[in-house]
Structures are given as C-alpha cells and as structure tokens.
C-alpha cells in the first residue's frame, strides 16, 4: 500500500531532521503537489540533535514532535524499506554532517545575535553631555567606594575596603556586586576622574552585561530546541527596547539580570531537557558554573535574585526525567553559591547583626504591611510586565497560551520550560513587598524572549506540516499593520517635534534637531522591513517574519536613541562641568539631585537645540 502524501519530513518519522521537497505549503502548491519532482535535501538547523551535537547522527529513534511513527503512515516494512532505499545520497550525507560544523554554526549564530544587538546598545553611547538620573546613584556609590579602596590599607582576610559607600555612609544592606563591577572597570580601564571616563566605563559595563544577557538567552534556547529557536530568542532579546535602554545606562540592576539568566542557562545546559542524560563531567561543569553564577547573582541582586534562579529551576526539574540526579545538581549549585556569598554575609553581619532584617524585608512583608496597597502594586506591575515585552506583547501572551492548545501535542514539555520560567519570575515580581522593583521587573525580559521564540518555532513547525495555527493567523496581520503605522507615524512625529511642543502635545523635544532626510530614511527602512515581513507572512514563514520584526525593533530603537542621547530629554548635569578637584562631591551630591534636574534642563543644552 502506498504511503499517503504529506508534507512531513523524514525527521517527523524518526531520525534527524532532513527536509525533502518544498519548505512550505506555498512552495508545494507552486510545484503542483505535496512533493517536488526532484528531491532536494535541506539540512534543518532547527533539529534538536544536530544543534546539540551530542547524538549519533544516524539515530532512528522516532521523534515525538508529530506523534507519528513510520508504520502509522499507512505502509508496512516493505514501504518503509522502499522509502529508505529511495532516499537520495545527498540526504544521507546531510544526516551525517560533522558535529564540529554544528557547534561552529551555533557559535556563529550566538555571535551574530550579540553583534546585531550591539548596534542599538552603542549608538550615541559616548555622548559626553548626558548623565541620566538613573546613573547618578550608581556612579556615586561606585566612585566613592573606589576612592575608599584606594585610601584604606590592605588587610588580609578583611572586606572593609569593598563595602559600598554613598555620601560617606557605608551601605551594608545594599548588594555590592554592581558596585564592584564598576570598580573593576575603573581600575582595569584606568579611568580618569578629570574627564567623563567614569561615566563611559560604567556604561560599557552595562553594554557588556546586556550582551551577556542576549547570549545567555541564546544558550538557553539552544539547550531546549536547537539553533533556530535559539537564534530567534537571541534576536528577540536584543530587540526588547527596555533591555536596550538599561543596557546603555550605568546602572546596577542589569548585573543581576545577566547573572540570573546565565545561571539558569548553565543549569538547563546541564539538565539537557528532552534528551538523553549528559555524561557526568558535563553535568558537573554545568551545575558548578550555575552555582558560581548563583552566588554572584545573590551579591548583585540580593535574595530576590536567588529566588529567581532556584524556583524556576526546581519547577523545570519536575518536567524533566532523572529528577533525583538533577535535584542533587541543584543542591550542589546552592552549596557552591552559598560558598561564594557567605564571606560577604559574615562580614556584614559582623558589622551590623541586624542587617539580615533588611535583607529578608525584600521578600517577606512586615507585620503591619498594607495588603490593599500590595494588590494595587501587583496590578501596576502586571501592566508594566506587559509593557516591558513591547513590541512582542501579543506573542508573549500567545506563548503563554500555546502549551494548552491541542496543536501543541508532542511539544508541550518543551513549551512549558519557558512558560515555567516566565510565570515564576512574574509571581516573584507581583509578590515582592517593596515599591520600586526595577531590577526584579527586568528579570522578566529573558523568559519573555524565550517564550516568544518557542511559540514562533511552534508556528513554524505547524506551517511546515501544512497547518496554520489560529493564533498566528489572527495576530500576524494586526501586528504587521501596527508596525507599519508606527513606521510612518513615528518618524513624522519626530520631525514635527517643535510644532508638537508649541501646540502643547509634548512638554519638550525628545530628540535633537535632525535633518529631515534622517527621518525620511528611517521611515523608508522601517517600511521596507515591514513589507519584507509581510512577504514571509503570506508565504507562511513565521520564523523569517519574526526575524524581520526583530530587526525592525532594533533599527527603530537605534534611529531614535541616537538623536535622543543628544536631546533635552536625556540632558542633565555633565561631569565635564565639574571642577576636577570636586568630582567626588559632585557625584555624591549634585548628581544625586539630578532626578529633580530632569524638569529643569541645562541652559546650554536647550540653547543649541538639544
């Protein structure tokens, strides 16, 4: 009996993913059927085995992605043998691609994601006249601690020189990790206090941390699903405007985000979910690296960062086989993390035995806590969590719903890994008792990128099978339409900022005055990217359309942030205006008052149109 025609690849019936014939139903229609006249093998980079580089390339273990087996497709052993014998030599060679090539492609994809994200992160970064209010406290603390370290004598076994200082007061309860990173940058790069080196080098630390976050998201996607979802996750993470914005500021919040993401990525690499167990050496390295990063994350983000690592990993372990071994690995990581953070905790406890109350207050509300206010804060944070995901909010919601769809049969466990990470981080943010939880809100960004990439990967697989996911059909056109409107309205509004200010629509200009052709070129490029994405939407290529949307977000952010870095919105008191012998005093007093200086802009910046 002949095998019924379908669009499934040989990987759907067992073995690695080698796609024969058309790449999409649209291509099949052009050929007049479901199979191309001449089989043309294509190596699918989304294949889990090929991406991981740890399986035997000739494995014939049936895939669980579609729920079909070779015998279930209507043919017996003779039909299966005929299909195997009819497979081209090129297809068999594709299945035996060398593992080194797979690893090389993974490294190149990771570097590509980081390189693309580096463009919006560094556009206008070194402009000397911008000192954002969010940078003031971080710079003040880092500089004063750096100066204290130079003044105090070296005492073996003492951490006194590393205690953060602000306004000549020791900040024992504050996590010191972000301050230490800035101090290391000041020392290694030999910052000159008589110039803007302090600001620039502290910003460079944030850029590196943002890029590490992108790479960590890529690493996590690679461990779960292969190169394709990993690349999508990396590009989506690099296209999150909030991550790009904080990656350009000299702040301490991004350090905990990067370290938490790296710790989870290392643990998932050791877990290797949905695949055979790792050898013990790799598991040991992964959990040891996770423990080291966990300790560093605790030193930069406090107890909330510790919980942000432990809770999602514990829930992910429940989803994976070999729970006992993985649980032991998590316990070992906790032990290593404790070894990293304990010396600092003991030193601080020796200085102030009551400091633990401030540490636990970040997680445990006091007895007289106003729970009604807590509900209001949680509602506000939920709204902020959705705003943080822009322009991927609709796809994030789709990703949170997709594991419960009937079309996700055979892929639910994979989808639930990102789902568990995001929901645990969201619950942490909603339940924290404090008011300003900027660092904790930023912890939602990495799982947002992963969940979005996973759902796009699922849409791509359904399209390859000739099935259109209803969520994709409902959302892709409105999403592209919104991007098209923004592509035209955004540059137009930026050009007519003076008129909008005069009419009262804006309090002040957002960007510096640019040539009209700058905004015209921006609009043209954005519209072209949207048009290219629509072409892929029509041809049923969700992955390629998502890449276009990610590049659109990066280009839009870069085109706006560059003139904005020279505009009045970002204008504040500059380090260059301070006397060389009073840098410390400026950082500890005037810079801290720059929060209020946002409303009263520098006269020089307003005079030259910035």
Coordinates of C-alpha atoms in Angstrom, one line a residue, residues 164-537:
X164 CA 29.8 50.2 49.3
X165 CA 29.9 53.8 50.4
X166 CA 27.4 56.6 49.5
X167 CA 27.6 60.1 51.0
X168 CA 30.3 58.9 53.3
X169 CA 28.0 56.3 54.8
X170 CA 28.6 52.6 54.5
X171 CA 25.7 50.8 52.7
X172 CA 25.9 47.4 54.3
X173 CA 22.4 46.2 53.3
X174 CA 22.9 47.1 49.6
X175 CA 24.1 44.2 47.3
X176 CA 27.6 45.2 46.4
X177 CA 28.1 43.2 43.2
X178 CA 27.1 46.0 40.8
X179 CA 29.4 48.5 42.6
X180 CA 32.3 46.0 42.4
X181 CA 31.8 45.6 38.6
X182 CA 32.1 49.3 38.1
X183 CA 35.2 49.5 40.4
X184 CA 36.9 46.7 38.4
X185 CA 36.1 48.6 35.2
X186 CA 37.5 51.8 36.6
X187 CA 40.7 50.1 37.6
X188 CA 41.2 48.0 34.5
X189 CA 40.4 50.8 32.1
X190 CA 42.4 53.3 34.2
X191 CA 39.5 55.8 34.4
X192 CA 40.5 59.4 34.7
X193 CA 38.4 61.3 37.3
X194 CA 39.1 64.6 35.5
X195 CA 37.1 63.5 32.4
X196 CA 34.0 61.6 31.5
X197 CA 35.8 58.2 31.8
X198 CA 33.8 57.2 34.9
X199 CA 30.5 57.6 33.1
X200 CA 31.7 56.0 29.8
X201 CA 33.4 53.0 31.5
X202 CA 30.4 52.4 33.8
X203 CA 28.2 52.4 30.7
X204 CA 30.5 50.0 29.0
X205 CA 29.9 47.6 31.8
X206 CA 26.2 47.8 31.2
X207 CA 26.7 47.1 27.5
X208 CA 28.7 44.0 28.2
X209 CA 26.0 42.8 30.7
X210 CA 23.3 43.4 28.1
X211 CA 25.2 41.4 25.5
X212 CA 25.8 38.6 28.0
X213 CA 22.0 38.5 28.7
X214 CA 21.4 38.1 24.9
X215 CA 24.0 35.3 24.7
X216 CA 22.5 33.6 27.8
X217 CA 19.0 33.6 26.3
X218 CA 20.5 32.1 23.1
X219 CA 22.3 29.5 25.2
X220 CA 19.0 28.6 26.9
X221 CA 17.2 28.3 23.6
X222 CA 20.0 26.2 22.2
X223 CA 19.8 23.7 25.1
X224 CA 16.0 23.4 24.7
X225 CA 15.3 23.4 21.0
X226 CA 18.4 23.9 18.7
X227 CA 19.9 26.7 16.6
X228 CA 16.7 28.1 15.1
X229 CA 14.7 28.8 18.3
X230 CA 18.0 29.9 20.0
X231 CA 18.6 32.4 17.2
X232 CA 15.1 33.7 17.4
X233 CA 15.3 34.0 21.2
X234 CA 18.6 35.9 20.9
X235 CA 17.3 38.3 18.3
X236 CA 14.1 38.9 20.3
X237 CA 16.0 39.6 23.4
X238 CA 18.2 42.0 21.6
X239 CA 15.1 43.7 20.2
X240 CA 13.5 44.4 23.6
X241 CA 13.6 48.2 24.0
X242 CA 13.7 48.1 27.8
X243 CA 16.7 45.8 27.8
X244 CA 18.5 48.0 25.3
X245 CA 17.7 51.2 27.3
X246 CA 19.0 49.8 30.6
X247 CA 22.0 48.3 28.7
X248 CA 23.0 51.9 27.8
X249 CA 22.8 53.3 31.3
X250 CA 25.4 53.0 34.1
X251 CA 23.1 51.1 36.5
X252 CA 23.5 48.2 38.9
X253 CA 20.2 46.5 38.1
X254 CA 21.3 44.9 34.9
X255 CA 24.1 42.9 36.6
X256 CA 21.6 40.7 38.5
X257 CA 19.6 40.1 35.3
X258 CA 22.6 39.0 33.3
X259 CA 23.9 36.7 36.1
X260 CA 20.5 35.2 36.8
X261 CA 20.0 34.4 33.1
X262 CA 23.5 32.9 32.8
X263 CA 22.9 30.8 35.9
X264 CA 19.6 29.4 34.5
X265 CA 21.2 28.8 31.1
X266 CA 24.1 26.9 32.7
X267 CA 21.6 24.7 34.7
X268 CA 19.5 24.0 31.6
X269 CA 22.7 23.1 29.7
X270 CA 23.5 20.6 32.5
X271 CA 19.9 19.3 32.5
X272 CA 19.7 18.9 28.8
X273 CA 15.9 18.5 28.9
X274 CA 14.1 16.3 26.4
X275 CA 17.3 14.5 25.5
X276 CA 19.3 11.6 26.9
X277 CA 21.2 12.4 30.1
X278 CA 24.5 14.2 29.9
X279 CA 27.7 12.5 30.9
X280 CA 28.7 13.3 34.5
X281 CA 31.6 15.6 33.6
X282 CA 29.3 17.9 31.6
X283 CA 26.6 17.8 34.3
X284 CA 29.2 18.6 36.9
X285 CA 30.6 21.6 34.9
X286 CA 27.1 22.9 34.3
X287 CA 25.9 22.8 37.9
X288 CA 29.2 24.2 39.2
X289 CA 29.0 27.1 36.8
X290 CA 25.4 27.6 37.8
X291 CA 26.4 27.7 41.5
X292 CA 29.1 30.2 40.9
X293 CA 26.8 32.5 38.9
X294 CA 24.1 32.0 41.6
X295 CA 26.4 33.3 44.3
X296 CA 27.4 36.3 42.1
X297 CA 23.7 37.0 41.3
X298 CA 23.0 37.0 45.1
X299 CA 25.7 39.5 45.6
X300 CA 24.3 41.8 42.9
X301 CA 20.5 41.4 43.3
X302 CA 20.1 40.1 46.9
X303 CA 17.7 37.4 47.9
X304 CA 15.2 38.1 45.1
X305 CA 17.9 37.2 42.6
X306 CA 18.5 33.9 44.5
X307 CA 14.8 33.0 44.4
X308 CA 14.6 34.0 40.7
X309 CA 17.2 31.2 40.0
X310 CA 16.1 28.5 42.4
X311 CA 12.3 28.4 41.8
X312 CA 12.2 28.1 38.0
X313 CA 15.0 25.5 38.1
X314 CA 13.2 23.4 40.7
X315 CA 10.0 23.5 38.6
X316 CA 11.9 22.7 35.3
X317 CA 13.5 19.7 37.0
X318 CA 10.0 18.4 37.7
X319 CA 9.3 18.4 34.0
X320 CA 12.4 16.5 33.1
X321 CA 13.4 12.9 33.6
X322 CA 16.1 11.9 36.0
X323 CA 14.7 14.2 38.7
X324 CA 16.9 12.8 41.5
X325 CA 20.2 13.4 39.7
X326 CA 19.1 16.9 38.6
X327 CA 17.9 17.7 42.2
X328 CA 21.3 16.7 43.5
X329 CA 22.9 19.0 40.9
X330 CA 20.7 21.9 42.1
X331 CA 21.6 21.2 45.7
X332 CA 25.3 21.3 44.7
X333 CA 24.8 24.6 42.9
X334 CA 23.1 26.0 46.0
X335 CA 26.1 24.9 48.1
X336 CA 28.6 26.5 45.7
X337 CA 26.5 29.7 45.6
X338 CA 26.5 29.8 49.3
X339 CA 30.3 29.5 49.4
X340 CA 30.5 32.5 47.1
X341 CA 28.1 34.7 49.1
X342 CA 28.8 33.6 52.7
X343 CA 32.1 35.6 53.2
X344 CA 30.4 38.8 52.4
X345 CA 27.3 37.9 54.5
X346 CA 29.5 37.1 57.5
X347 CA 31.4 40.3 57.2
X348 CA 28.3 42.4 57.0
X349 CA 26.7 40.5 59.9
X350 CA 29.8 41.2 62.0
X351 CA 29.5 44.9 61.3
X352 CA 25.7 45.1 61.8
X353 CA 24.0 42.0 63.4
X354 CA 20.5 43.4 62.5
X355 CA 21.2 43.8 58.8
X356 CA 19.5 40.4 58.0
X357 CA 16.2 42.1 58.7
X358 CA 16.7 44.4 55.7
X359 CA 17.7 41.5 53.5
X360 CA 14.6 39.5 54.3
X361 CA 12.4 42.6 54.0
X362 CA 13.0 42.3 50.3
X363 CA 11.0 39.1 50.3
X364 CA 8.9 38.9 53.5
X365 CA 6.5 41.7 54.2
X366 CA 6.4 43.3 57.7
X367 CA 3.7 42.5 60.2
X368 CA 1.9 45.8 59.6
X369 CA 2.1 45.5 55.8
X370 CA -0.8 47.1 53.9
X371 CA -2.1 44.3 51.7
X372 CA -4.5 46.6 49.9
X373 CA -1.6 48.6 48.7
X374 CA 0.1 45.3 47.8
X375 CA -2.8 44.4 45.5
X376 CA -2.6 47.8 43.8
X377 CA 1.2 47.5 43.3
X378 CA 0.7 44.0 41.9
X379 CA -1.8 45.2 39.4
X380 CA 0.6 48.0 38.3
X381 CA 3.5 45.6 38.0
X382 CA 1.4 43.3 35.8
X383 CA 0.7 46.1 33.5
X384 CA 4.4 47.1 33.5
X385 CA 5.3 43.5 32.7
X386 CA 3.2 43.6 29.6
X387 CA 4.7 46.9 28.6
X388 CA 8.2 45.6 29.1
X389 CA 7.5 43.0 26.4
X390 CA 6.8 45.5 23.7
X391 CA 6.8 45.0 20.7
X392 CA 6.3 41.3 21.5
X393 CA 3.5 41.6 24.0
X394 CA 0.9 39.8 21.8
X395 CA 3.3 37.0 21.0
X396 CA 4.2 36.6 24.7
X397 CA 0.5 36.2 25.5
X398 CA 0.2 33.7 22.7
X399 CA 3.3 31.8 24.0
X400 CA 1.7 31.6 27.5
X401 CA -1.5 30.1 25.9
X402 CA 0.1 27.8 23.3
X403 CA 1.1 24.9 25.7
X404 CA -2.6 24.4 26.3
X405 CA -3.5 24.2 22.7
X406 CA -4.3 20.9 21.0
X407 CA -1.9 21.7 18.2
X408 CA 1.0 21.5 20.7
X409 CA 0.7 17.8 21.2
X410 CA 4.1 16.3 21.4
X411 CA 5.7 19.7 22.1
X412 CA 4.1 20.7 25.4
X413 CA 7.0 19.8 27.7
X414 CA 9.4 21.9 25.6
X415 CA 6.9 24.9 25.6
X416 CA 6.3 24.5 29.3
X417 CA 10.0 25.1 30.1
X418 CA 9.9 28.8 29.0
X419 CA 6.4 29.0 30.4
X420 CA 7.5 27.9 33.9
X421 CA 10.5 30.3 33.9
X422 CA 8.3 33.3 33.0
X423 CA 5.5 32.6 35.4
X424 CA 7.8 32.0 38.3
X425 CA 9.6 35.3 37.6
X426 CA 6.2 37.1 37.2
X427 CA 4.9 35.7 40.5
X428 CA 8.1 36.9 42.2
X429 CA 7.6 40.4 40.8
X430 CA 4.0 40.5 41.8
X431 CA 4.5 39.3 45.3
X432 CA 7.5 41.5 46.3
X433 CA 6.5 43.9 49.1
X434 CA 8.7 46.8 48.1
X435 CA 7.7 49.7 45.9
X436 CA 10.5 50.3 43.4
X437 CA 11.4 46.9 41.9
X438 CA 13.1 47.9 38.7
X439 CA 15.7 45.2 38.9
X440 CA 13.1 42.5 39.5
X441 CA 10.9 43.7 36.7
X442 CA 13.9 43.4 34.4
X443 CA 14.1 39.7 35.3
X444 CA 11.1 39.2 33.1
X445 CA 12.9 40.1 29.9
X446 CA 14.9 36.9 29.3
X447 CA 12.0 34.5 29.8
X448 CA 9.8 36.8 27.6
X449 CA 12.3 36.4 24.7
X450 CA 12.4 32.6 25.3
X451 CA 8.6 32.1 25.4
X452 CA 8.2 34.2 22.3
X453 CA 10.8 32.3 20.4
X454 CA 9.3 29.0 21.4
X455 CA 5.8 29.9 20.2
X456 CA 7.2 31.2 16.9
X457 CA 9.1 27.9 16.5
X458 CA 5.8 26.0 17.1
X459 CA 4.0 28.1 14.5
X460 CA 6.9 27.4 12.0
X461 CA 6.6 23.6 12.6
X462 CA 2.8 23.7 12.1
X463 CA 3.2 25.7 8.9
X464 CA 5.8 23.1 7.6
X465 CA 3.1 20.5 8.1
X466 CA 0.5 22.5 6.2
X467 CA -1.4 23.6 9.3
X468 CA -1.9 27.2 10.2
X469 CA -2.1 28.0 13.9
X470 CA -5.1 30.1 14.5
X471 CA -3.3 32.4 16.9
X472 CA -0.7 33.1 14.2
X473 CA -3.4 33.8 11.6
X474 CA -5.3 36.1 14.0
X475 CA -2.3 38.1 15.2
X476 CA 0.3 38.3 12.4
X477 CA -1.6 40.7 10.2
X478 CA -2.6 43.2 13.0
X479 CA 0.9 43.1 14.4
X480 CA 2.4 43.9 11.0
X481 CA -0.2 46.6 10.5
X482 CA 0.7 48.3 13.8
X483 CA 4.4 48.2 12.9
X484 CA 3.6 49.8 9.5
X485 CA 1.6 52.6 11.2
X486 CA 4.5 53.2 13.7
X487 CA 7.0 53.1 10.8
X488 CA 5.2 56.1 9.2
X489 CA 3.8 58.0 12.2
X490 CA 7.0 57.7 14.4
X491 CA 9.5 59.5 12.1
X492 CA 6.8 62.0 11.2
X493 CA 6.2 62.9 14.8
X494 CA 10.0 63.1 15.5
X495 CA 10.4 65.6 12.6
X496 CA 7.5 67.8 13.8
X497 CA 8.6 67.9 17.5
X498 CA 8.9 71.7 17.6
X499 CA 5.3 72.0 16.4
X500 CA 4.1 69.4 18.9
X501 CA 5.8 71.3 21.7
X502 CA 4.3 74.6 20.6
X503 CA 0.8 73.1 20.5
X504 CA 1.2 71.5 23.9
X505 CA 1.3 67.9 22.8
X506 CA 4.8 67.5 24.2
X507 CA 6.4 69.2 27.2
X508 CA 9.7 69.3 25.4
X509 CA 11.5 67.8 22.4
X510 CA 12.6 64.2 22.8
X511 CA 15.5 64.2 20.3
X512 CA 18.0 66.7 19.0
X513 CA 17.1 68.5 15.7
X514 CA 18.0 66.3 12.8
X515 CA 17.9 66.8 9.1
X516 CA 14.5 65.9 7.5
X517 CA 16.2 63.2 5.4
X518 CA 17.3 61.4 8.5
X519 CA 13.7 60.8 9.4
X520 CA 12.7 60.0 5.8
X521 CA 15.5 57.4 5.6
X522 CA 14.3 55.9 8.9
X523 CA 10.7 55.6 7.7
X524 CA 11.8 54.0 4.4
X525 CA 14.0 51.4 6.1
X526 CA 11.3 50.5 8.6
X527 CA 8.6 50.3 5.9
X528 CA 10.8 48.0 3.8
X529 CA 11.4 45.7 6.8
X530 CA 7.6 45.5 7.4
X531 CA 7.0 44.8 3.7
X532 CA 9.6 42.0 3.7
X533 CA 7.9 40.5 6.8
X534 CA 4.5 40.6 5.1
X535 CA 6.0 38.7 2.2
X536 CA 7.1 35.9 4.6
X537 CA 3.7 36.1 6.3

